[in-house]
Structures are given as structure tokens and as C-alpha cells.
Amino acid sequence: MTTQERKRTLRSSYMGREIFKNYWAEAHACKEQGRPVAWCSGNVPVELVHANGVYPLYPESYSAMIAAQKMAREKCERAEGWGYSMDTCSYFRVSLGMEDDDPKTLPFGGLPRPDILITTRLICMTQYKWWQVLSDMWDVPIYVVDAPYLGLGGQAQIQRHQEDYFIDQLKGLVAFLEEHTGKRMDQDRFLEALALSDRAAELWYEIMGLRKSRPCPVATREMVGNVFPLVTLLGTRPTVDFFQALRDEIKEMVESGQGAVPDERIRLALDNIPPWHDLAFLSSVEERGAIFAIENYTCYAWGGRIDLSDPWRGYARKCLDTWPAYSIEERIQIYIRQAQEYHLDGYVFHANRSCKPLSTAQQEMQRVLLERVGVPGLLLEGDHADPRGFSPAHAQSQLEAFLEMLGA
Amino acid sequence: MGVFWDYVPEELIHAAGFLPYRIMGSTENISEADRYMPTYVCALMRSALDQAVKGRYAFLDGLIVAPMWCEAMKPLYELWRKHAPVPWMEALDLPGTTEPSGRSYFFREMDRLKGSLEAWTGREITPEALADSIKVYNEGRVLLKRLFHLRQGRLSCFSSVDWAQVVLSSMVMPKEEHNRRLAELAKALEELPEDEQENGPLRLHLTGTIVVDLSLLRIIDEVGGAVTSDDLYTGVRWYWDLVEEGLPPFEGIVQRCWAKLPCSARSMPNVRLGQILDMMKLGRSQGIIFLTEKHCDPHTFEDPLLKSWVEKKGIPSLQLDTELALRGAGQVRTRIQTFVEMARMGEEK
């Protein structure tokens, strides 16, 4: 998230910053104009929400921002005081813990109340239960987009009946949205949203590809901020414009051999959601000539190409193709390829206790990567939003030892 | 045949000629699994993997893990397959919803399981064999329900620990043999007079995931309580619903799994509230103990909500954070004892 104010490497990242600010501000404007606002959990098929004229708000992203602004701890503690275990996802605790806050004290005036709630099981069960708590709190209609689990038995191929099931779920979401807006979804608008989403993904993948260059033009810390429109604003024009500008600038850097870090010697990858409460941790390696060149968080969570010749099927495939759906073996295969293509020296696994789907297989991945291709990994205990789950001093010394081992 | 979690249809396994054996982890210390799984995964998953890696399940010919909507279950399955392979293993991808939209997917996946089992054994599982297995398993369920009711008036000779042993053993013993013993037990119980109404234990409902550590139940018995109803995955959710015998056998088996008291991971909390209240009525329960299994998201999210709802109804409740194996027994005893005393005082008012 582009919130911890810091000089950015890229001019166009400031464009992303504007999109980010407008996104929260516009939510309030919508509410005032009577346009429905939906609170959506991560990976809710956002193109459909936009295409139905409903404004999708992502409390998860808001929690990440609160964490980046160093405000998460008190919110977590408040939610715990209401009986919620410290073991529940910290995005949830941060979000719940803001309920009694005066909106004026919160960034962008807090979140406007939801008119409807939408969640999905695509990436985790946590959201499904979190949204039930919201449903009780706000007493508004809720829709759950169910999703099959892929990757059983080590095969991640999406089978046709799984696609069919998910297409039904998507169409159910459309019916739910239509019921709420009282209007039929405009098919042209839907197809346009898919085309814009696909274009955004195409640009995004190109950007990710450019980061294979040595030196790497842009590091993880900046890209986990720039990924924001891929989460919330897929299917809209400004996202495409932004990614185009970003791509152009990064391409230019690569062509002129410019890197984000002077004297780049060590290239790392980050596995898992970043610790939003301490993004400086990620850039701290740069003083030693190291860079986080790539991260699975921006590559395999949101966005994806859509086969527009078969829109519903293409859309379903895109939605289903996400990191939590991959088997452990598939994740390892991806990293073996990635390590080679991005010239990586090591992996930093953020063992994020707030996110089981991303964290449970890390020990296995770490071990196998070392055994099979000799790429070492460091497992760091942490949490995506709750700073209490992360010990900066301890993590820093572990990271430094790791860098030393890699020859920094 | 190992059965991991309560959506695996036992009748199918039985009809294929195997003994269904429910995997419930162990109260033994977890030592090996920590190499593969972080400690913020629930103790059941970690313990099951731990036992598997230690070779404690070496007697298994096969293993079925379901459902995958629980997000620790998928890595468990993959890690188990890799580090302690069982000759034949299957996992089920069941829809995580009770909405009608998921029904045909649910049936399709169960059908795939049947096909996979048949392909492995090289033997067809016939409708006749399924019908016979349904009879055996329904008989077991009917007997457990009968005992559930008979016990209600005879708590003095049938403690919470005894009852848990009866139910838990039904998950691992040969069913025909278990049914015979249940019938004997029911007969013996019927001959006993009912307890006096006065001075009985405080009747409690137990809600949570699975209870395999009997020491927790022993504490409840010892401080003047008795578990008279539950909605546990090692309790009512396991045995309460029957297979409808009028349907084609396989359809009946799957329909039972589809429609039975749902796991919290696929249902809204008000569904569980309904189960709790219904069961409390049958058990004439006076209070509720929430056993919130650490790191089990459906329950850690839902329990504070449910607790606030039952409090509004004036039902005394206690919430305990638990793990597969009881920890801090002294403190747990004090809390349960205090709760039992407070609830009694409330009753007397």
C-alpha cells in the first residue's frame, strides 16, 4: 500500500498514490449520492461489482493501510477485548477494532457503511467467517461466492466441472447485485470491464517480466503499493492508464540499465503478504546492495489474463487461478522457475500467522527449494497487520545473517 | 481405512470391505509435525500429521480426507501423502456451502470418491452392499440416540466421561460389534430406575469441535456438572442424522452428508445457534460451555458472536480456549467450578 510516505523510485508510482486516495474518497461520495456500496473481501470478482454500478470497498486493504500508518495495534487489542482471539486474522481485528472510532480520526474519514456484503472462499475461509460477523453487525444482505479447491493430488489443472460450478457462483453474484440495484446488468459494460481487466493484467505481467532485468528497476516495497488497483479497481480505465504509465517508465529504466538500488549484488524474493506495519524492513536490505526483486503477493493473487472469446469461462478461470489454490508441489515448481528467471539468490518467507493459506506450506517449500536447486530461504515469523506478531530487532538480525551468508 | 473428518461416508467404506477408522490425532506431545507445519495451525491437524510421521497410522490401508474447505486440511493431505504415504489416499473437494447451488457438485465429488475406491480395489461397490451397510450404520446411530435419551434421566450412573467413551469408540470399532454392545447397554440402562429430580449435577451443553481428551470431561463431572447435550464433531454431528432408507442407497448416503448438521466452515453462525438450542432442549441443559479450539477459524470467529447471542437469551455460558490435549488443567478446573457454582446460584434465584 502506498501509505508509508517515502520517496518513490518511479514517477508513475505517484499516479498510483492518487488512485489510492481517490478510491477511498470516492466511496464517501458514492454513499452521499445514494450509489450502493458493497464491502468486499479479498478476491471477490470485482469486475462484476463495477459492471453493476456498485462501489466495491475492501476492508482488508483498509486494514493494511491502518497497519502501514502504525495504528493497527490498538485496534487489534480492542477487538481482542471483545472476545476475538489473537489467532484470528489481524486484518479482521484491525477492521473490527475501528468500529467505535470517530471516523474523523481515521484515514479518509473511515469506511462508509455497507449496503451489501460480498465474500468468497476463493482464497480463504477466514473471510467467509469475518463477513458473517459483519453481517450480524450491519444487518445487510450477504452473498458468498463459493469456490472449488484445486490442486488436489498435486494437479492444479482446473477441471471443466469446477469451472462450471464457479460460473454458476458468478452468475449468482450477478443476480444478487441486480436484485439490490433493481437493474439488469448491462452486458456491454460487463464485457468492457473484462477487457479492461485483461488489459490491466497484460500490462502488469509485462511489468513483472521487466523486473527480471539486472539491475532490477523496482523493488517489492514500491510494487506492493502499486498493486492496489489490481485488488480493487480491475475493470476500470484509470487502472489501465496507470499500469501503462508504470510499464513505460519501467521499460525505459530497463533499456537504459537503471536499477532501483545502486550497486545491486543480491536478489531476493518475498513470499507471502508483506508486513504492512514495517515496510521499511523490506527496503532495509538495499543498504547492503540487496533488493527484493519479486514477490508472489503481486504475481499470483489478483489479476490475470481473461480469454475474452469465452467471457464467462475465461473469467472463471482467471478467478480460480490464484496462489492459495496451488498445491505445495506447484508452488515449489513456480519458485524453481522464478529463481532462475529472476536470478534470485534467496527467498524470504514471511511466516504470516494471520494467513494460513499462504503460510502453512512454507517450511516444506523452504526445504525443497534448498534440496532441489540449492536456493536458500529464510523463514521469518511475522504478521501482515499486527505488529505484535513481529519482532523487528530479531527479524533484522536474522535477515542480516542471511544476507551475510549470501555474500552481501 | 482412515477417516479424516466427519464428511467421509463410513457406509461406503464399510460396503467396500474396510473398517472405517476415524483419525482424531492424539493427546501425545507434538514433536515431529513442527518440521512441516507452523504452530498456528490447529492441534488436530498438527497432531494427525505428527502421528502419521511417527508411524502410528502404519496400520492404515487407505485414507480419505475431507473436506478441503478447511484450509489446513489441504496442506495436511499433501504433507501426509509426501512424508507418511498410505497405500491409497483420497481427498474430497466438497462445496463449502449449504446453498442448493452446491448440491450437484457435492454429489459429483462423492461419486468420484466411490469410483476411485472401486478402481483401487478392483471391486464394484454394489447397491446391495451399500444398503446392508446403511442398515448397520443407521442401527448404530439409532442406538446412540436412544442411549442419549436414556442417559438423560440416569446421569448418576452414566458420567460425561463414560458417555464420551461410548461415542468415541463408535468411531473406531467394528460397527456390528459396537452395535451389539450398545444394545446391551441400552437394555441394562432401561432396567435402571431414573435418578431423583433433586440435587442432580448442573446439566451442560458442550459446543466446540472435537473432544478427545477425557480429562476435560472428568473435570466437569468432578465439579458437579454433567454434559447432557453437545453439537461436537465427535458427538451429535457425527451420529445424529440417519441415512434415509427410502432413497437409492448411494444417494441416501450422500444426501445424509449433504444435509446433516453442517460444519461451521460451511454455515452461518445462526445455524449453529439453532443446533445448540435444539440439543439443549433435548438434554434439558442449563448452561453452555464453549470450547473454542485454538486456530480453528470457523470457531474463533463465530464463538464470541454466539456467546453474545446466548447471553441475551439468559443462558449461562463459559468460554474456554482449548487445544486437542488439555493444557493448564488446574486453571480450567477453577474456571469450570466457578461457572458451575455461579450458574447454580442463578438457577436458585
Coordinates of C-alpha atoms in Angstrom, one line a residue, chain A residues 82-85 87-89 92 121 123-130 132-133 135-136 142 144 146-154 159 161-162 165 168-169 324-329 331-332 350-357 359-364 367-368 372 381, chain B residues 33-42 68-72 74-79 81-83 91-98 101-105 108-109 112 263-269 292 294-305 308-309 319 321:
Chain A
W82 CA -14.5 -8.0 22.6
G83 CA -13.6 -11.7 22.8
Y84 CA -11.9 -12.3 19.4
S85 CA -8.8 -14.4 19.7
D87 CA -5.3 -16.0 16.5
T88 CA -7.9 -14.6 14.2
C89 CA -6.6 -12.7 11.1
F92 CA -10.2 -8.7 10.7
R121 CA -14.0 -18.7 -0.4
I123 CA -8.6 -17.6 -1.1
C124 CA -9.6 -18.4 2.4
M125 CA -12.3 -19.4 4.8
T126 CA -11.4 -16.6 7.2
Q127 CA -13.2 -14.0 5.1
Y128 CA -16.3 -16.1 5.0
K129 CA -16.5 -16.1 8.8
W130 CA -15.4 -12.5 9.0
Q132 CA -20.7 -13.3 8.9
V133 CA -19.6 -11.1 11.8
S135 CA -23.5 -9.4 8.5
D136 CA -24.6 -9.6 12.2
I142 CA -24.7 -11.0 2.2
V144 CA -20.9 -15.8 -0.7
D146 CA -18.2 -20.4 -3.2
A147 CA -15.2 -21.9 -5.0
P148 CA -13.8 -25.3 -5.6
Y149 CA -10.4 -26.3 -4.3
L150 CA -7.9 -27.0 -7.0
G151 CA -4.6 -28.8 -6.7
L152 CA -5.8 -32.0 -5.1
G153 CA -3.4 -34.8 -5.6
G154 CA -0.8 -32.4 -6.9
Q159 CA -11.4 -29.1 -14.4
H161 CA -17.0 -29.1 -13.9
Q162 CA -15.1 -26.9 -11.4
Y165 CA -19.6 -24.6 -10.7
D168 CA -22.8 -20.6 -11.5
Q169 CA -21.4 -18.9 -8.5
P324 CA -3.9 -20.4 -2.4
A325 CA -5.3 -22.9 -4.9
Y326 CA -1.9 -24.2 -5.9
S327 CA -0.6 -27.4 -4.4
I328 CA 2.6 -27.3 -2.5
E329 CA 4.4 -29.0 -5.3
R331 CA 4.3 -23.6 -5.6
I332 CA 7.7 -25.2 -5.5
H350 CA 7.3 -14.2 5.8
A351 CA 5.7 -16.8 8.1
N352 CA 2.5 -14.8 8.5
R353 CA 0.4 -16.2 11.3
S354 CA -2.6 -14.3 10.2
C355 CA -2.8 -16.1 6.8
K356 CA -2.8 -19.9 6.9
P357 CA -3.4 -20.4 3.2
S359 CA 1.9 -19.8 5.3
T360 CA 1.2 -23.4 6.0
A361 CA 3.4 -24.9 3.3
Q362 CA 6.4 -22.6 3.7
Q363 CA 8.6 -24.9 5.7
E364 CA 8.2 -27.6 3.1
R367 CA 13.4 -27.2 2.5
V368 CA 12.6 -28.5 -1.0
R372 CA 16.5 -29.5 -5.3
E381 CA 7.9 -15.0 12.0
Chain B
A33 CA 5.0 -32.2 12.8
D34 CA 6.6 -28.9 13.7
R35 CA 9.2 -29.5 11.0
Y36 CA 6.4 -29.4 8.4
M37 CA 3.7 -27.2 9.8
P38 CA 3.6 -23.9 11.7
T39 CA 2.3 -23.9 15.2
Y40 CA -0.6 -21.6 14.3
V41 CA -2.4 -24.5 12.6
C42 CA -4.9 -26.2 14.8
M68 CA -11.0 -29.3 1.7
W69 CA -12.9 -26.2 2.8
C70 CA -10.9 -26.2 5.9
E71 CA -7.7 -24.6 4.8
A72 CA -5.3 -26.6 7.0
K74 CA -5.3 -29.4 2.2
P75 CA -1.6 -29.0 3.2
L76 CA -2.2 -31.7 5.8
Y77 CA -3.3 -34.1 3.0
E78 CA -0.4 -33.1 0.8
L79 CA 2.2 -33.3 3.6
R81 CA 1.0 -38.0 1.2
K82 CA 4.5 -37.0 0.9
H83 CA 6.0 -37.8 4.3
A91 CA -9.2 -36.0 -0.7
L92 CA -12.6 -34.6 -1.3
D93 CA -13.3 -31.2 -2.7
L94 CA -16.8 -30.6 -1.3
P95 CA -18.5 -27.3 -1.8
G96 CA -18.3 -25.0 1.2
T97 CA -21.9 -24.0 1.2
T98 CA -25.3 -25.4 2.2
S101 CA -26.3 -24.4 -5.8
G102 CA -23.6 -26.7 -4.3
R103 CA -25.6 -29.9 -4.2
S104 CA -24.8 -31.4 -7.6
Y105 CA -21.1 -30.6 -7.1
R108 CA -20.4 -35.4 -8.1
E109 CA -17.4 -35.4 -5.8
R112 CA -15.8 -39.6 -7.8
C263 CA -19.7 -27.9 9.9
S264 CA -19.3 -24.2 10.9
A265 CA -16.9 -23.8 8.0
R266 CA -19.9 -24.1 5.6
S267 CA -22.7 -22.5 7.5
M268 CA -23.8 -19.3 9.1
P269 CA -23.5 -18.9 12.9
T292 CA -13.0 -22.7 21.3
K294 CA -7.3 -22.6 19.1
H295 CA -6.6 -21.8 15.4
C296 CA -9.9 -23.2 14.2
D297 CA -11.1 -20.1 12.3
P298 CA -14.8 -21.1 12.0
H299 CA -15.0 -21.3 15.7
T300 CA -12.7 -18.5 16.8
F301 CA -14.8 -16.1 14.6
E302 CA -18.1 -17.5 15.5
D303 CA -17.9 -18.2 19.2
P304 CA -17.9 -14.6 20.5
L305 CA -20.9 -13.9 18.4
S308 CA -23.3 -12.8 23.0
W309 CA -26.5 -14.3 21.5
Q319 CA -15.9 -19.8 27.0
D321 CA -9.7 -21.7 24.7

